Short mmCIF file of C-alpha atoms in Angstrom, two decimals:
data_model
loop_
_atom_site.label_atom_id
_atom_site.label_comp_id
_atom_site.label_asym_id
_atom_site.label_seq_id
_atom_site.Cartn_x
_atom_site.Cartn_y
_atom_site.Cartn_z
CA MET A 470 -5.45 13.76 25.02
CA ASN A 471 -7.75 16.35 27.01
CA TYR A 472 -6.18 19.50 24.66
CA TYR A 473 -4.86 19.77 21.21
CA SER A 474 -4.11 22.68 19.56
CA HIS A 475 -5.65 24.56 16.82
CA HIS A 476 -4.65 26.45 13.60
CA ILE A 477 -7.27 27.88 12.78
CA GLY A 478 -5.51 29.73 10.04
CA ASP A 479 -4.75 25.67 7.97
CA TYR A 480 -8.61 24.54 9.32
CA THR A 481 -10.48 27.27 7.46
CA THR A 482 -8.33 26.96 4.60
CA ASP A 483 -8.67 23.80 4.66
CA THR A 484 -12.74 23.58 5.36
CA ALA A 485 -13.97 26.35 3.11
CA HIS A 486 -16.03 24.59 1.01
CA LEU A 487 -17.45 22.72 3.71
CA SER A 488 -21.35 23.60 5.05
CA LEU A 489 -22.40 24.54 8.81
CA LEU A 490 -23.29 21.19 9.42
CA GLU A 491 -20.01 19.92 7.59
CA ASP A 492 -17.85 21.84 9.66
CA GLY A 493 -19.48 20.73 12.50
CA ALA A 494 -19.56 16.89 12.16
CA TYR A 495 -15.51 17.65 12.02
CA ARG A 496 -14.71 18.59 14.77
CA ARG A 497 -16.97 16.58 16.67
CA LEU A 498 -15.18 13.72 14.56
CA MET A 499 -11.71 14.61 15.81
CA ASP A 500 -13.11 15.88 19.27
CA ARG A 501 -14.08 12.12 19.14
CA TYR A 502 -10.23 11.59 17.73
CA TYR A 503 -8.18 13.72 20.07
CA THR A 504 -10.37 12.58 23.73
CA THR A 505 -9.64 8.11 22.78
CA GLU A 506 -6.54 8.62 20.97
CA ALA A 507 -7.28 5.82 18.21
CA PRO A 508 -8.91 5.39 14.57
CA LEU A 509 -12.32 6.22 14.56
CA PRO A 510 -15.14 3.23 14.84
CA ALA A 511 -15.53 1.88 10.87
CA ASP A 512 -19.50 1.03 12.24
CA GLU A 513 -21.74 3.56 11.02
CA ALA A 514 -24.56 3.00 13.44
CA VAL A 515 -21.61 2.98 16.45
CA LEU A 516 -19.72 6.13 14.79
CA PHE A 517 -23.62 8.15 14.65
CA ARG A 518 -24.20 7.39 18.02
CA VAL A 519 -20.08 8.51 19.28
CA VAL A 520 -21.02 11.54 17.46
CA ARG A 521 -25.01 12.47 18.38
CA ALA A 522 -25.59 12.52 14.38
CA ARG A 523 -28.84 11.99 14.59
CA MET A 524 -30.50 13.24 12.09
CA PRO A 525 -30.39 12.21 8.27
CA ASP A 526 -28.61 15.15 7.19
CA GLU A 527 -26.52 15.02 10.02
CA GLN A 528 -25.70 11.66 9.24
CA GLU A 529 -24.24 12.37 5.05
CA ALA A 530 -22.70 15.64 6.73
CA VAL A 531 -20.27 12.81 8.69
CA ARG A 532 -20.43 10.58 5.41
CA VAL A 533 -19.14 13.56 4.04
CA VAL A 534 -16.31 15.22 6.00
CA LEU A 535 -15.24 11.03 6.13
CA ALA A 536 -14.44 10.69 2.66
CA GLU A 537 -12.87 14.03 2.72
CA PHE A 538 -10.60 14.32 5.52
CA PHE A 539 -10.00 10.18 6.74
CA ASP A 540 -8.86 6.99 5.46
CA LEU A 541 -10.45 3.88 6.31
CA THR A 542 -8.31 1.09 7.63
CA ASP A 543 -8.27 -2.14 9.28
CA ALA A 544 -8.95 -0.30 12.68
CA GLY A 545 -10.70 1.84 11.08
CA TRP A 546 -10.94 5.84 10.20
CA THR A 547 -7.82 7.60 10.22
CA HIS A 548 -6.29 11.31 10.05
CA LYS A 549 -3.32 12.02 9.50
CA ARG A 550 -3.08 14.84 11.53
CA CYS A 551 -4.70 13.84 14.03
CA ASP A 552 -1.98 11.01 14.78
CA ALA A 553 0.89 13.40 13.75
CA GLU A 554 -0.39 15.65 16.49
CA ILE A 555 -0.73 12.26 19.40
CA GLU A 556 2.63 11.44 18.63
CA ALA A 557 3.95 14.90 18.82
CA PHE A 558 1.62 14.74 22.46
CA LYS A 559 3.42 11.42 23.80
CA ALA A 560 6.47 12.19 23.00
CA LYS A 561 6.44 15.38 25.07
CA SER A 562 4.64 14.27 27.71
CA GLY A 563 6.82 11.12 27.77
CA LYS A 564 10.24 13.83 28.48
CA ALA A 565 8.73 15.41 30.03
CA ALA A 566 8.07 12.18 32.72
CA ASP A 567 11.74 11.57 31.95
CA ALA A 568 12.91 14.64 33.48
CA ALA A 569 10.77 14.81 36.21
CA ASN A 570 11.71 11.33 37.20
CA LYS A 571 15.77 12.34 37.12
CA ARG A 572 15.00 15.66 39.11
CA TRP A 573 13.17 13.32 42.11
CA GLY A 574 15.95 10.87 41.73
CA LYS A 575 14.25 7.78 40.31
CA THR A 576 14.53 5.40 38.06
CA GLY A 577 12.30 3.67 35.91
CA ASN A 578 11.51 0.26 37.95
CA ALA A 579 12.66 -0.58 40.64
CA PRO A 580 14.33 -3.46 41.11
CA ALA A 581 13.21 -7.15 41.70
CA MET A 582 14.18 -8.13 45.61
CA PRO A 583 16.46 -11.37 45.68
CA SER A 584 15.21 -14.38 46.98
CA GLU A 585 15.76 -15.98 49.56
CA THR A 586 17.14 -19.22 46.83
CA ALA A 587 19.03 -16.97 44.73
CA PRO A 588 22.86 -17.59 44.39
CA ALA A 589 25.18 -15.05 46.23
CA MET A 590 26.34 -12.00 44.69
CA PRO A 591 29.65 -12.52 43.12
CA THR A 592 32.74 -11.60 44.55
CA GLN A 593 35.23 -9.21 43.02
CA CYS A 594 37.16 -11.87 42.09
CA GLU A 595 35.19 -14.15 40.84
CA ARG A 596 33.48 -10.92 38.54
CA ASN A 597 37.27 -10.63 37.12
CA ALA A 598 37.68 -14.12 36.12
CA ASN A 599 34.47 -14.44 34.17
CA ALA A 600 35.37 -11.64 32.30
CA MET A 601 38.52 -12.28 31.61
CA PRO A 602 38.18 -14.61 27.69
CA THR A 603 39.10 -18.26 28.04
CA ASN A 604 42.11 -19.56 25.15
CA ASN A 605 38.91 -22.36 23.70
CA GLN A 606 35.89 -19.51 24.47
CA GLU A 607 34.32 -19.14 21.04
CA PRO A 608 33.71 -15.81 19.21
CA ILE A 609 30.29 -14.14 19.55
CA PRO A 610 29.01 -14.05 16.45
CA ASN A 611 27.92 -9.92 15.01
CA LYS A 612 24.36 -8.99 14.64
CA THR A 613 23.57 -7.60 11.42
CA LEU A 614 20.93 -3.91 11.93
CA VAL A 615 18.42 -4.00 10.34
CA PRO A 616 18.05 -0.44 8.69
CA ALA A 617 14.77 1.16 10.49
CA GLY A 618 12.21 0.30 8.52
CA THR A 619 12.56 -2.60 5.95
CA GLU A 620 11.47 -5.41 9.61
CA GLY A 621 10.89 -8.17 7.21
CA GLY A 622 10.76 -7.45 3.88
CA PRO A 623 13.37 -9.03 1.93
CA ASP A 624 16.29 -7.72 0.52
CA GLY A 625 15.27 -4.76 2.58
CA GLN A 626 12.35 -3.46 1.17
CA SER A 627 9.48 -2.67 3.15
CA SER A 628 7.09 -5.30 4.19
CA LYS A 629 3.97 -2.24 4.47
CA GLU A 630 1.61 -2.13 1.53
CA PRO A 631 1.56 1.23 -0.90
CA LYS A 632 -0.99 3.27 0.90
CA ARG A 633 -4.38 3.87 -1.14
CA SER A 634 -5.60 7.10 -2.56
CA LYS A 635 -8.88 7.89 -1.79
CA PRO A 636 -11.60 8.23 -4.58
CA SER A 637 -12.65 11.53 -5.92
CA PRO A 638 -15.35 12.67 -8.24
CA THR A 639 -13.99 13.03 -11.45
CA ASP A 640 -14.63 16.44 -13.59
CA GLU A 641 -17.27 14.82 -15.76
CA ASP A 642 -18.91 14.19 -12.27
CA TYR A 643 -18.37 18.06 -11.29
CA LYS A 644 -20.31 18.43 -14.58
CA ALA A 645 -22.80 16.60 -14.10
CA ALA A 646 -23.40 18.38 -10.82
CA ARG A 647 -23.48 21.99 -12.53
CA TRP A 648 -26.35 20.69 -14.89
CA VAL A 649 -28.35 19.15 -11.96
CA PHE A 650 -28.28 22.14 -10.01
CA GLU A 651 -29.31 24.18 -13.04
CA ALA A 652 -32.57 21.86 -13.39
CA GLN A 653 -33.32 22.84 -9.69
CA GLN A 654 -33.17 26.53 -10.32
CA LYS A 655 -35.26 26.05 -13.07
CA ALA A 656 -37.33 24.71 -10.35
CA ASN A 657 -36.90 27.14 -7.82
CA PRO A 658 -35.02 30.17 -9.05
CA SER A 659 -33.91 31.40 -5.23
CA ALA A 660 -32.05 27.72 -4.94
CA ARG A 661 -28.62 28.99 -3.08
CA GLU A 662 -25.32 27.81 -4.50
CA PRO A 663 -24.62 23.74 -3.02
CA SER A 664 -21.16 22.03 -1.25
CA TRP A 665 -20.25 20.77 -4.88
CA PHE A 666 -17.65 18.26 -3.60
CA THR A 667 -20.79 16.73 -2.23
CA TRP A 668 -22.68 16.92 -4.84
CA ALA A 669 -20.19 15.68 -7.42
CA ASN A 670 -19.27 12.48 -4.74
CA ASP A 671 -23.18 11.88 -4.01
CA ILE A 672 -22.60 11.40 -8.08
CA ARG A 673 -19.55 9.50 -7.84
CA LEU A 674 -20.84 7.19 -5.21
CA LEU A 675 -23.77 6.51 -7.48
CA ARG A 676 -22.35 5.55 -10.50
CA GLU A 677 -19.14 3.69 -8.25
CA VAL A 678 -21.68 2.48 -5.67
CA ASP A 679 -25.13 1.49 -7.25
CA GLY A 680 -23.97 1.49 -10.71
CA ARG A 681 -25.70 4.11 -12.52
CA THR A 682 -24.69 6.64 -15.98
CA HIS A 683 -24.59 9.61 -15.38
CA LYS A 684 -27.66 10.62 -18.30
CA GLN A 685 -29.86 8.20 -15.92
CA ILE A 686 -28.59 10.51 -12.80
CA CYS A 687 -30.08 13.13 -14.91
CA GLU A 688 -33.47 12.49 -16.64
CA LEU A 689 -34.48 10.34 -13.07
CA PHE A 690 -33.58 13.90 -11.74
CA ARG A 691 -35.12 16.12 -14.18
CA TRP A 692 -38.21 13.60 -13.91
CA ALA A 693 -38.28 13.72 -9.75
CA LYS A 694 -38.48 18.06 -10.83
CA ALA A 695 -41.23 18.15 -12.63
CA ASP A 696 -43.45 15.55 -10.46
CA LYS A 697 -45.94 17.89 -8.29
CA PHE A 698 -45.28 15.01 -5.81
CA TRP A 699 -41.21 14.11 -6.04
CA SER A 700 -40.05 18.09 -7.18
CA PRO A 701 -40.46 19.52 -2.74
CA ASN A 702 -37.99 16.92 -1.69
CA ILE A 703 -35.33 15.44 -4.18
CA GLN A 704 -33.42 18.81 -3.21
CA SER A 705 -30.17 16.58 -3.85
CA PRO A 706 -27.95 14.60 -6.17
CA GLY A 707 -27.81 12.41 -2.51
CA LYS A 708 -32.02 12.58 -1.87
CA LEU A 709 -31.90 11.65 -5.24
CA ARG A 710 -29.46 8.23 -4.79
CA GLU A 711 -31.70 7.46 -1.39
CA LYS A 712 -35.03 7.40 -3.15
CA TRP A 713 -34.04 6.11 -6.72
CA ASP A 714 -35.76 2.70 -6.53
CA GLN A 715 -38.82 4.87 -5.46
CA LEU A 716 -38.27 7.22 -8.09
CA SER A 717 -37.26 4.76 -10.67
CA GLU A 718 -40.78 2.94 -9.95
CA ARG A 719 -43.10 5.97 -9.75
CA LYS A 720 -41.06 6.96 -12.98
CA ALA A 721 -42.20 3.61 -14.79
CA GLN A 722 -46.31 3.42 -13.31
CA ALA A 723 -46.34 7.26 -14.89
CA ASP A 724 -44.73 6.74 -18.09
CA PRO A 725 -45.01 3.36 -18.82
CA VAL A 726 -44.06 3.52 -22.98
CA GLU A 727 -41.09 5.27 -22.85
CA THR A 728 -39.80 2.89 -19.61
CA ALA A 729 -40.09 0.42 -21.70
CA ARG A 730 -38.31 2.12 -25.24
CA GLU A 731 -35.52 2.33 -22.22
CA ALA A 732 -35.43 -0.94 -21.63
CA MET A 733 -34.49 -1.37 -25.41
CA LYS A 734 -32.26 0.91 -25.75
CA ASP A 735 -30.12 -0.83 -23.56
CA VAL A 736 -31.61 -5.01 -25.11
CA ILE A 737 -30.47 -3.75 -28.66
#
């Protein structure tokens, strides 16, 4: 597709919470989707290249938009609204082509030319004879029509698997995000309010993917903000996740007694 409708009101309502960088990433992803009329690549490296997300913050913006607005399937990242627009475009194009063919007296496919060995066309009498049923002619069995959407399913049930819901941050993730922002404000009173969904989603990833607890996340962030080197470099849960191993190692070296005490808590 070289053109698609952009509904400003709907788009603004759905994306008002996005940062400028995330909004730009969303538009590039949609442009790619409509241009290829196919799902986006699931491979991050390939996807970053086609949407020209080269810097770490640009790549993080792409991840945030994919997690919120797209669905990951076997075919790649899909988008409901884009798919609906593409199907509507194809249907409209097909109707326009049919109308043009009728206007100019064209048919869809030209009939094949008969070969020299092809049998001669039957005469009118032969056609009538073939059409008349004989006494020993077996009846043609009725074909059972299968309702649309139930192909392949037992007892008329659909064979399609139910769609899985996208993971989303919990209330506790948002609460932890606000705690982290308060810690950020103590170190930098002029800190601007973040994208709460982005921060809460990064905390969700720390929990579900990396196996961290809310307490561990808040404690490591608080330690980072108290460290002269790490304080200006750790400004968000996403950056905390990226540097987690380095921060944990540095924290263990700086306060081995406290680290050992925390380890004993886990054992007990």
